[in-house]
PDB file of C-alpha atoms and ligand atoms in Angstrom:
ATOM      1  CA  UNK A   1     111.963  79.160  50.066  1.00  0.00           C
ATOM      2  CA  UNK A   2     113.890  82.166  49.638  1.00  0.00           C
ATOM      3  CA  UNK A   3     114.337  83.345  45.958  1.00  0.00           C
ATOM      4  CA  UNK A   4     118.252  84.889  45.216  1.00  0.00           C
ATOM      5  CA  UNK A   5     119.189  86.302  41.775  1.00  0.00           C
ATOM      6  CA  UNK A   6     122.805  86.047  41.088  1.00  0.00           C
ATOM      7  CA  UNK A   7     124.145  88.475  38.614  1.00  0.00           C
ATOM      8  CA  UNK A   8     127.678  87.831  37.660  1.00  0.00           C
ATOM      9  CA  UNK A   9     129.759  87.300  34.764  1.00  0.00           C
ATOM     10  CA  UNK A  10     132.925  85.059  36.614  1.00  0.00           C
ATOM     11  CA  UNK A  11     131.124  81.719  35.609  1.00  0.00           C
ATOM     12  CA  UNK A  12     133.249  79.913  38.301  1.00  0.00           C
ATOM     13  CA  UNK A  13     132.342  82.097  41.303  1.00  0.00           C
ATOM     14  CA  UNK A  14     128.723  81.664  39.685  1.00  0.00           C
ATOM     15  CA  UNK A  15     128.814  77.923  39.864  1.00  0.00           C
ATOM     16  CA  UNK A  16     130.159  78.341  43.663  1.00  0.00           C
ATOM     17  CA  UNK A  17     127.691  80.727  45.147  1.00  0.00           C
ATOM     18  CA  UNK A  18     124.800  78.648  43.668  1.00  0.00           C
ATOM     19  CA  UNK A  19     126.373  75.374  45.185  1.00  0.00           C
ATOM     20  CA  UNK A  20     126.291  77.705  48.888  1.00  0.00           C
ATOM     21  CA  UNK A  21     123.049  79.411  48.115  1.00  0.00           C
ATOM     22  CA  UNK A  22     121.112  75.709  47.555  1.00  0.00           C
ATOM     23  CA  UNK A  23     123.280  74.102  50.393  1.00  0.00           C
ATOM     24  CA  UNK A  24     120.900  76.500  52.576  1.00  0.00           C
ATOM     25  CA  UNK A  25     117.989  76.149  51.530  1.00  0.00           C
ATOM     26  CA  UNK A  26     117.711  78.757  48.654  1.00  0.00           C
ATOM     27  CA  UNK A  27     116.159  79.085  45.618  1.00  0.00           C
ATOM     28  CA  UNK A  28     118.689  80.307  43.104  1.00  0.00           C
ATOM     29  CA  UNK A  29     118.742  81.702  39.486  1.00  0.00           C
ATOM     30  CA  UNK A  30     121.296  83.351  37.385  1.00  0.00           C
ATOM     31  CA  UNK A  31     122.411  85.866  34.814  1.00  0.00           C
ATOM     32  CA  UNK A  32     125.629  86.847  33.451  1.00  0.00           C
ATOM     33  CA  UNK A  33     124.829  90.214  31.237  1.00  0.00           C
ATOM     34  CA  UNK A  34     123.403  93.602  33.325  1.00  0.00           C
ATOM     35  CA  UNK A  35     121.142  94.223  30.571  1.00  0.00           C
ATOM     36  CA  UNK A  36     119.559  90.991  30.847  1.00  0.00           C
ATOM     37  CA  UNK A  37     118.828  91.195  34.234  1.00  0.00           C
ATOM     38  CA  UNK A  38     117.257  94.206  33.856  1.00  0.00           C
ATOM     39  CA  UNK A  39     114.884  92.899  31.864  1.00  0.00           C
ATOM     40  CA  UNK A  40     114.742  89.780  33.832  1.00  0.00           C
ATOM     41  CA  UNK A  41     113.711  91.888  36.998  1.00  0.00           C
ATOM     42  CA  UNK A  42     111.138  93.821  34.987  1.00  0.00           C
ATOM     43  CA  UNK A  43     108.854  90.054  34.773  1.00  0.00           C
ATOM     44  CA  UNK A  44     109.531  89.032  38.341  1.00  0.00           C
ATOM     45  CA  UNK A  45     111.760  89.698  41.536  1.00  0.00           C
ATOM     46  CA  UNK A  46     113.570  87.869  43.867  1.00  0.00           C
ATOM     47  CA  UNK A  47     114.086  88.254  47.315  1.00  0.00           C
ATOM     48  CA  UNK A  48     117.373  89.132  47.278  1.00  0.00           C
ATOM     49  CA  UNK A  49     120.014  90.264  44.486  1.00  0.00           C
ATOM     50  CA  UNK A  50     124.013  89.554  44.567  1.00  0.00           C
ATOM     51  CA  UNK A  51     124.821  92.043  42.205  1.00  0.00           C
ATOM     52  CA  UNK A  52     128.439  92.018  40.777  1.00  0.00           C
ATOM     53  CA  UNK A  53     129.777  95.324  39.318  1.00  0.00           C
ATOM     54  CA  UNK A  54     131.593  94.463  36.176  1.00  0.00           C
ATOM     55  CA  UNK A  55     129.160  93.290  34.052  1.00  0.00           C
ATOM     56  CA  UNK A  56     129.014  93.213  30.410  1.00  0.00           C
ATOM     57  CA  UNK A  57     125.539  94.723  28.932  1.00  0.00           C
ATOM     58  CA  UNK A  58     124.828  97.418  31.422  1.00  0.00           C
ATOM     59  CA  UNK A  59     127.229  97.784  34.913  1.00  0.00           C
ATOM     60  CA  UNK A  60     125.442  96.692  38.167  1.00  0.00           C
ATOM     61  CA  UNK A  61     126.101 100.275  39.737  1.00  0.00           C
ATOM     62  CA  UNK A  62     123.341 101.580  36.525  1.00  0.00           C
ATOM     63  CA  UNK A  63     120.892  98.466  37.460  1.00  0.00           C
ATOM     64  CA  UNK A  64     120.898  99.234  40.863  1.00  0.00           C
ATOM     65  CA  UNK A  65     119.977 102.817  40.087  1.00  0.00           C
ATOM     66  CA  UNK A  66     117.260 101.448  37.387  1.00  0.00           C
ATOM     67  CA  UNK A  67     115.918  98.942  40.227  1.00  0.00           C
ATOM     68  CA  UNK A  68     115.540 102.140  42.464  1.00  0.00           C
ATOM     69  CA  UNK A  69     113.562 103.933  40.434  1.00  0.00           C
ATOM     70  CA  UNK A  70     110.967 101.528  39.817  1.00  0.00           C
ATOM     71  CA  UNK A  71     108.373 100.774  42.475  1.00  0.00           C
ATOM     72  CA  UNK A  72     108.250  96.868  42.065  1.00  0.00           C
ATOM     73  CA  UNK A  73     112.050  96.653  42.884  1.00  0.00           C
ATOM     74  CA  UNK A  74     113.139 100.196  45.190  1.00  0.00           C
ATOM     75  CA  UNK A  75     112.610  98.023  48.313  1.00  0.00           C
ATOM     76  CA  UNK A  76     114.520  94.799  46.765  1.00  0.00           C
ATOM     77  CA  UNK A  77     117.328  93.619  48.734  1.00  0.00           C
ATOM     78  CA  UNK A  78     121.138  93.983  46.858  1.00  0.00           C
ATOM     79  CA  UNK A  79     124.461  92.660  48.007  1.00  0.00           C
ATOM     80  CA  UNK A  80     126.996  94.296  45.688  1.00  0.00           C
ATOM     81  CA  UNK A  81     129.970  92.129  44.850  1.00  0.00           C
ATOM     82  CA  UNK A  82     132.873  93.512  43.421  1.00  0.00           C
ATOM     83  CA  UNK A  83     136.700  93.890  43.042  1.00  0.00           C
ATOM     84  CA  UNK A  84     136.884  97.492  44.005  1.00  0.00           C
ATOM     85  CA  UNK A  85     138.064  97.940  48.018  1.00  0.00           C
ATOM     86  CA  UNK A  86     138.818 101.661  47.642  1.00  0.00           C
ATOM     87  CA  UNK A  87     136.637 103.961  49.866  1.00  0.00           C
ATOM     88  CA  UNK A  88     135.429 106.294  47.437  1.00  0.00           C
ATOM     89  CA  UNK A  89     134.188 102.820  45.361  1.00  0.00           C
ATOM     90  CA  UNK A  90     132.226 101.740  48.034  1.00  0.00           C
ATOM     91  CA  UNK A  91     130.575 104.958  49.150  1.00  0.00           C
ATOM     92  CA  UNK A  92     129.363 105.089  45.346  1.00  0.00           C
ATOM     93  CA  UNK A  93     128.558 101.546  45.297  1.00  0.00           C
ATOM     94  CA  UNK A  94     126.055 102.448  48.606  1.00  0.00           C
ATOM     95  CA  UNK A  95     124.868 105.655  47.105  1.00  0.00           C
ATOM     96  CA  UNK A  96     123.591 104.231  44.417  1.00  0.00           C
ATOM     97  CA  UNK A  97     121.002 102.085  46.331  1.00  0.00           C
ATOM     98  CA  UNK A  98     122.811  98.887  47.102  1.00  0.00           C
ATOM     99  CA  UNK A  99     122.288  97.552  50.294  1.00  0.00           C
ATOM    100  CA  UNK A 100     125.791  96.068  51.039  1.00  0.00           C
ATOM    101  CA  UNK A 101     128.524  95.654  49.814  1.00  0.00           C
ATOM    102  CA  UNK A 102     131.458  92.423  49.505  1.00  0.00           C
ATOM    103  CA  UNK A 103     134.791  93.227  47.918  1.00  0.00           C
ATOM    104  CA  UNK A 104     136.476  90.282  45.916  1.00  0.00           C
ATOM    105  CA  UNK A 105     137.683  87.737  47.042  1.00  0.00           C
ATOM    106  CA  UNK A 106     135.546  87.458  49.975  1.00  0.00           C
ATOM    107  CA  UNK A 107     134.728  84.369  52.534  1.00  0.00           C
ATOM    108  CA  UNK A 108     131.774  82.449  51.672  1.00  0.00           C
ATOM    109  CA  UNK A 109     130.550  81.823  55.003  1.00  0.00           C
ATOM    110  CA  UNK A 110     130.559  85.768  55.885  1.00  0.00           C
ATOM    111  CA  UNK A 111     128.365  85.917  52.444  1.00  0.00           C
ATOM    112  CA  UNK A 112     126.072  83.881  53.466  1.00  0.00           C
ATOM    113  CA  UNK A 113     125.849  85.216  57.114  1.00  0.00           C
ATOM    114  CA  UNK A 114     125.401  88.544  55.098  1.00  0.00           C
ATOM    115  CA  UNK A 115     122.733  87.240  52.884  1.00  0.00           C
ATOM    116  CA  UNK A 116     120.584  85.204  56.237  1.00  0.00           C
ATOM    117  CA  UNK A 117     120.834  88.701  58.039  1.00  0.00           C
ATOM    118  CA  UNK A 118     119.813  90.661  55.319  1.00  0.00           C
ATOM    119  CA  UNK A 119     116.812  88.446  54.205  1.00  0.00           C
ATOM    120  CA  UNK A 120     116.054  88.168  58.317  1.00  0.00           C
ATOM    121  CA  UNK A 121     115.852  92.251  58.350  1.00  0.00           C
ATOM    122  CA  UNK A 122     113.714  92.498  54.650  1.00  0.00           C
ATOM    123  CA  UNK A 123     111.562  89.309  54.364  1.00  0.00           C
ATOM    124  CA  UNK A 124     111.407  87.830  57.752  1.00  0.00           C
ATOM    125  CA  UNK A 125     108.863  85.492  56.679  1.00  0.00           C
ATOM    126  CA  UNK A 126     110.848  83.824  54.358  1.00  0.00           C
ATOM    127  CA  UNK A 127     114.018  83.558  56.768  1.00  0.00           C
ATOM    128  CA  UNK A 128     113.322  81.767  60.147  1.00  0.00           C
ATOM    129  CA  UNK A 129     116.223  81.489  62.112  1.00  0.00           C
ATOM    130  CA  UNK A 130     115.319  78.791  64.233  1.00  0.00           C
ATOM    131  CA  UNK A 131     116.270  75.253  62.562  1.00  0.00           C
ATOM    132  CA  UNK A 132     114.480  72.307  64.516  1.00  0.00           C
ATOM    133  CA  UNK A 133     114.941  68.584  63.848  1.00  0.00           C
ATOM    134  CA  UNK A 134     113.658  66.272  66.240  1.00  0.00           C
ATOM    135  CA  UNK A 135     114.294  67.306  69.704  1.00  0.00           C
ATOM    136  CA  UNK A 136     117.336  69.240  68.345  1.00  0.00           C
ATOM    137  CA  UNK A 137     116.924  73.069  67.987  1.00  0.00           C
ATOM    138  CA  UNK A 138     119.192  75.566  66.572  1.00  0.00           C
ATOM    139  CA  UNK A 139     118.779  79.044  66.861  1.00  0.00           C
ATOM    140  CA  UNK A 140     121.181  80.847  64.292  1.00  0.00           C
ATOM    141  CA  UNK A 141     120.432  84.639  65.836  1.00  0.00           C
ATOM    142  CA  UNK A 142     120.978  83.666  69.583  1.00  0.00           C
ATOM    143  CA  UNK A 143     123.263  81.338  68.465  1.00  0.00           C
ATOM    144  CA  UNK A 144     122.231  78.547  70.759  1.00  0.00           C
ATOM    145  CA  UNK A 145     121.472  75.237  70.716  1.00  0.00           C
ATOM    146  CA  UNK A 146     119.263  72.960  72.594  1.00  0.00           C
ATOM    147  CA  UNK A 147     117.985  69.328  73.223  1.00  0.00           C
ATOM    148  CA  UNK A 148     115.129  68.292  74.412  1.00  0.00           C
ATOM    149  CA  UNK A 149     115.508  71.815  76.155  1.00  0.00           C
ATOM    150  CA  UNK A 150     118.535  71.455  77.649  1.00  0.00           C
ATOM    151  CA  UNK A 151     121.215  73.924  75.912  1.00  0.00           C
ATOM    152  CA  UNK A 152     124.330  72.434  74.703  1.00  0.00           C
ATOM    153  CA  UNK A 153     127.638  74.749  74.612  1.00  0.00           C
ATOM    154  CA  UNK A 154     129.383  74.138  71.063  1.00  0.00           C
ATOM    155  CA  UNK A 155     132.396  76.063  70.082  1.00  0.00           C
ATOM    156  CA  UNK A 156     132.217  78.072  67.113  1.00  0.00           C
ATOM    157  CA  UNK A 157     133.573  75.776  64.750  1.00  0.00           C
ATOM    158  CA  UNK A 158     131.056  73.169  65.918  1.00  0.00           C
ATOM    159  CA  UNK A 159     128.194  75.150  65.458  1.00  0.00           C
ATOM    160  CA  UNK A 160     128.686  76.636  62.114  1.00  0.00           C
ATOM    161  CA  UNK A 161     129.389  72.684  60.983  1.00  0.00           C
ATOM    162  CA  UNK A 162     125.907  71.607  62.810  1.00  0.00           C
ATOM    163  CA  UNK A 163     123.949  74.830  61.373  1.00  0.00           C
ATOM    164  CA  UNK A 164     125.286  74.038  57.826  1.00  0.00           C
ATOM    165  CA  UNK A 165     124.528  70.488  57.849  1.00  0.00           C
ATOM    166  CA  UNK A 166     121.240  71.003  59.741  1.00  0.00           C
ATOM    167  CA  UNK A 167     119.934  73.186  56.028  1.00  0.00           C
ATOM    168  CA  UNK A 168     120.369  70.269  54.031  1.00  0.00           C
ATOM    169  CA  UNK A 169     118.936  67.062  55.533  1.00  0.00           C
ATOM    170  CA  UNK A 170     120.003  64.210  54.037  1.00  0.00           C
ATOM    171  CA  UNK A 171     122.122  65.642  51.735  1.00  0.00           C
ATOM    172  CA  UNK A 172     126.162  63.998  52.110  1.00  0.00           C
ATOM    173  CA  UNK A 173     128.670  66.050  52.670  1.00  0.00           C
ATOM    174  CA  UNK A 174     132.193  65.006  51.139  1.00  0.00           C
ATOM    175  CA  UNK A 175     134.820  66.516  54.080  1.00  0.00           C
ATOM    176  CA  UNK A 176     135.747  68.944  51.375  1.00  0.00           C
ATOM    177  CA  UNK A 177     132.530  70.331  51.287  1.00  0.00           C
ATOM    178  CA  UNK A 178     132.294  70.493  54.732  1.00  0.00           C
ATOM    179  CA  UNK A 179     135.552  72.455  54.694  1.00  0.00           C
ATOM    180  CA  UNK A 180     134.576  74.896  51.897  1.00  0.00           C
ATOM    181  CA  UNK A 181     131.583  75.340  53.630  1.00  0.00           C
ATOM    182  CA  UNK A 182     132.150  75.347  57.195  1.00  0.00           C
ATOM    183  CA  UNK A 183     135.930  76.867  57.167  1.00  0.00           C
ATOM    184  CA  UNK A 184     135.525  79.024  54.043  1.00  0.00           C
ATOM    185  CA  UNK A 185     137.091  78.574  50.620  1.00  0.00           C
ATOM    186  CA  UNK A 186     140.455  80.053  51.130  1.00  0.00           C
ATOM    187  CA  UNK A 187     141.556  78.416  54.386  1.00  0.00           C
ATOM    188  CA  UNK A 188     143.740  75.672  54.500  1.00  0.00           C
ATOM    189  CA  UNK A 189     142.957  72.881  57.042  1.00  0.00           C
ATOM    190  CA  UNK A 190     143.429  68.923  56.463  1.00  0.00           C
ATOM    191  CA  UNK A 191     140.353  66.987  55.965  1.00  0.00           C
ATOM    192  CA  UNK A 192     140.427  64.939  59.460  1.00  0.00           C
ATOM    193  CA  UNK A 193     140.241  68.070  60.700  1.00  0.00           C
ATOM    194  CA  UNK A 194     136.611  67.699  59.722  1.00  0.00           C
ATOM    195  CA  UNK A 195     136.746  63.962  61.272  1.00  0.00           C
ATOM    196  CA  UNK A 196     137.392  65.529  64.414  1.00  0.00           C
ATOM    197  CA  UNK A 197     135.639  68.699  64.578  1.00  0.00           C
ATOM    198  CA  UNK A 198     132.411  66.054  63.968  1.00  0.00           C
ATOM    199  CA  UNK A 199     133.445  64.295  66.945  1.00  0.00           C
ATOM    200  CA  UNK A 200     133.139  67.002  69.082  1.00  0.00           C
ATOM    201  CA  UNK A 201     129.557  67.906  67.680  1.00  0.00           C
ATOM    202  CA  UNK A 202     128.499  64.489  68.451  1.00  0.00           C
ATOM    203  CA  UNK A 203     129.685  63.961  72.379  1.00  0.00           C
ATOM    204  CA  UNK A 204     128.043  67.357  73.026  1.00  0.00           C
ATOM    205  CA  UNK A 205     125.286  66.558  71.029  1.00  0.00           C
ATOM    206  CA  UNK A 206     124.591  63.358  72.236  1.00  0.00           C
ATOM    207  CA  UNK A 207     123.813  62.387  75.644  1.00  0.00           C
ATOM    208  CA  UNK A 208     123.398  58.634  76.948  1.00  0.00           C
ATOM    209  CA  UNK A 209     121.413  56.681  74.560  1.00  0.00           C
ATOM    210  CA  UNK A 210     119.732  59.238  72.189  1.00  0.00           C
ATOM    211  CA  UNK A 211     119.166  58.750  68.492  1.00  0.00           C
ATOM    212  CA  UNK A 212     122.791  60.405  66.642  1.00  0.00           C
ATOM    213  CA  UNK A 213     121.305  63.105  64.262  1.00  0.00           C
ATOM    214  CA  UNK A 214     124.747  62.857  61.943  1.00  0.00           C
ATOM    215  CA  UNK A 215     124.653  59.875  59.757  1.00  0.00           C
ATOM    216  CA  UNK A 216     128.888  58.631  58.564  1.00  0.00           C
ATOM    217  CA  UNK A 217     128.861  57.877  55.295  1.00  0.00           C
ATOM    218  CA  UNK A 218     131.812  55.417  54.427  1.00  0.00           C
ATOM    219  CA  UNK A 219     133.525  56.628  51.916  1.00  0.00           C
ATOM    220  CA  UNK A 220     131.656  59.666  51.219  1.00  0.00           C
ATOM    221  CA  UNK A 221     131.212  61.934  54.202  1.00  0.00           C
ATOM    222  CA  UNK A 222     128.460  63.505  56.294  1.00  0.00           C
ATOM    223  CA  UNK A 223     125.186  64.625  56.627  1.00  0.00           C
ATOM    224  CA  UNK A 224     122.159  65.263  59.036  1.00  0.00           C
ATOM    225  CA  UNK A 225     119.813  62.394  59.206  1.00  0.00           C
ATOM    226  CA  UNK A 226     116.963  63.063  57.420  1.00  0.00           C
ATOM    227  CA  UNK A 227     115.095  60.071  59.698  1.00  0.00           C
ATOM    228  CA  UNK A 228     116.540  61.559  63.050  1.00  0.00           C
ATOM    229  CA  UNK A 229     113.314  64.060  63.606  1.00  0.00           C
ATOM    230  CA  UNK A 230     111.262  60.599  63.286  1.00  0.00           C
ATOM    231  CA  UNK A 231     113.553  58.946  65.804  1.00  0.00           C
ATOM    232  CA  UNK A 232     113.921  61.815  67.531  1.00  0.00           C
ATOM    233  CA  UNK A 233     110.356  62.760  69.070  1.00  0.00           C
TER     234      UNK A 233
HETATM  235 CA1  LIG B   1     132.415  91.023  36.566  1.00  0.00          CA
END
């Protein structure tokens, strides 16, 4: 399980990037003050830092240069988060070590698509991409999917909702989750949207009389069977 250190001081954007971070799988702490996650990454490192600029304590363009210069954490993945857009900003924010770089607000689901591929190119033994239930296999690099070997065409919209509930088995899904997770935070779509974007997943999904990896739950929402790899194979 992938370890990510969050270091940022907007308690509510906290609160959501842990809630996306442990949707996938991740292993999350926190911090809110620079200088306490500088000592913090002096005991033990993650695998992979969202560092936010602003931070009260010590700024995370001086950690970043403090994480360089030590051995244990010159090689340690950061994601820079911050307000700043401007050019010269982000060519500091890079020269100082960071790794990349998200400006404020910023779309969860590219985030996260950041985080997988940076994780993929630094640890790829912590990050597989393949996801594999049952006979159901998703591969998040190629971006196919296949059952019982036979590949299944999804749209885009379809995958990214099969992918995301695929990292959490058995976890339920309210359809505003789903949306916040699937369509991103800022975007405004109507829950049935959700109703119907499952639909589609499911007829391409499921052929003839196979066991329906997505489990409905009345009156609460979705999620992957965690029983369907049993039924499954
Ligand atoms: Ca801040």
């Amino acid at each position: 399980m992938p370890k990510v250190l969050i270091v940022e001081d907007e308690e509510p954007l906290v609160m959501l990037l842990r809630y996306n971070l442990e949707a996938e799988g991740y292993k999350v702490e926190t911090c809110m003050r620079g200088d306490e996650a500088d000592l913090l990454l002096r005991e033990s490192q993650p695998d992979l830092l969202l560092l936010d600029w602003m931070l009260p304590g010590l700024s995370g363009i001086e950690l970043c240069r403090r994480l360089r210069s030590r051995p244990e954490t010159e090689r340690l993945p950061v994601i820079m988060l911050t307000a700043r857009g401007e050019e010269q900003e982000r060519i500091r924010g890079l020269a100082t070590g960071a790794d990349d770089y998200v400006v404020k607000p910023f779309s969860i689901p590219e985030l996260m698509a950041r985080v997988r591929a940076m994780l993929r190119r630094a640890k790829p033994e912590v990050v597989s991409s393949l996801l594999r239930a049952g006979d159901l296999e998703l591969d998040r690099e190629t971006h196919r999917v296949r059952r019982s070997g036979r590949e299944i065409h999804l749209g885009p919209t379809e995958f990214r909702l099969l992918e995301f509930l695929m990292t959490s088995p058995g976890r339920v899904f309210s359809r505003e989750q789903l949306l916040d997770g699937v369509w991103g935070h800022d975007v405004y779509v109507d829950e049935r949207t959700v109703d119907v974007h499952v639909g589609r997943l499911r007829k391409a999904i499921n052929r003839g009389k196979v066991p329906d990896p997505i489990r409905t739950v009345r009156g609460a929402g979705y999620a992957f069977n965690d029983q369907f790899a049993a039924a499954a194979s």
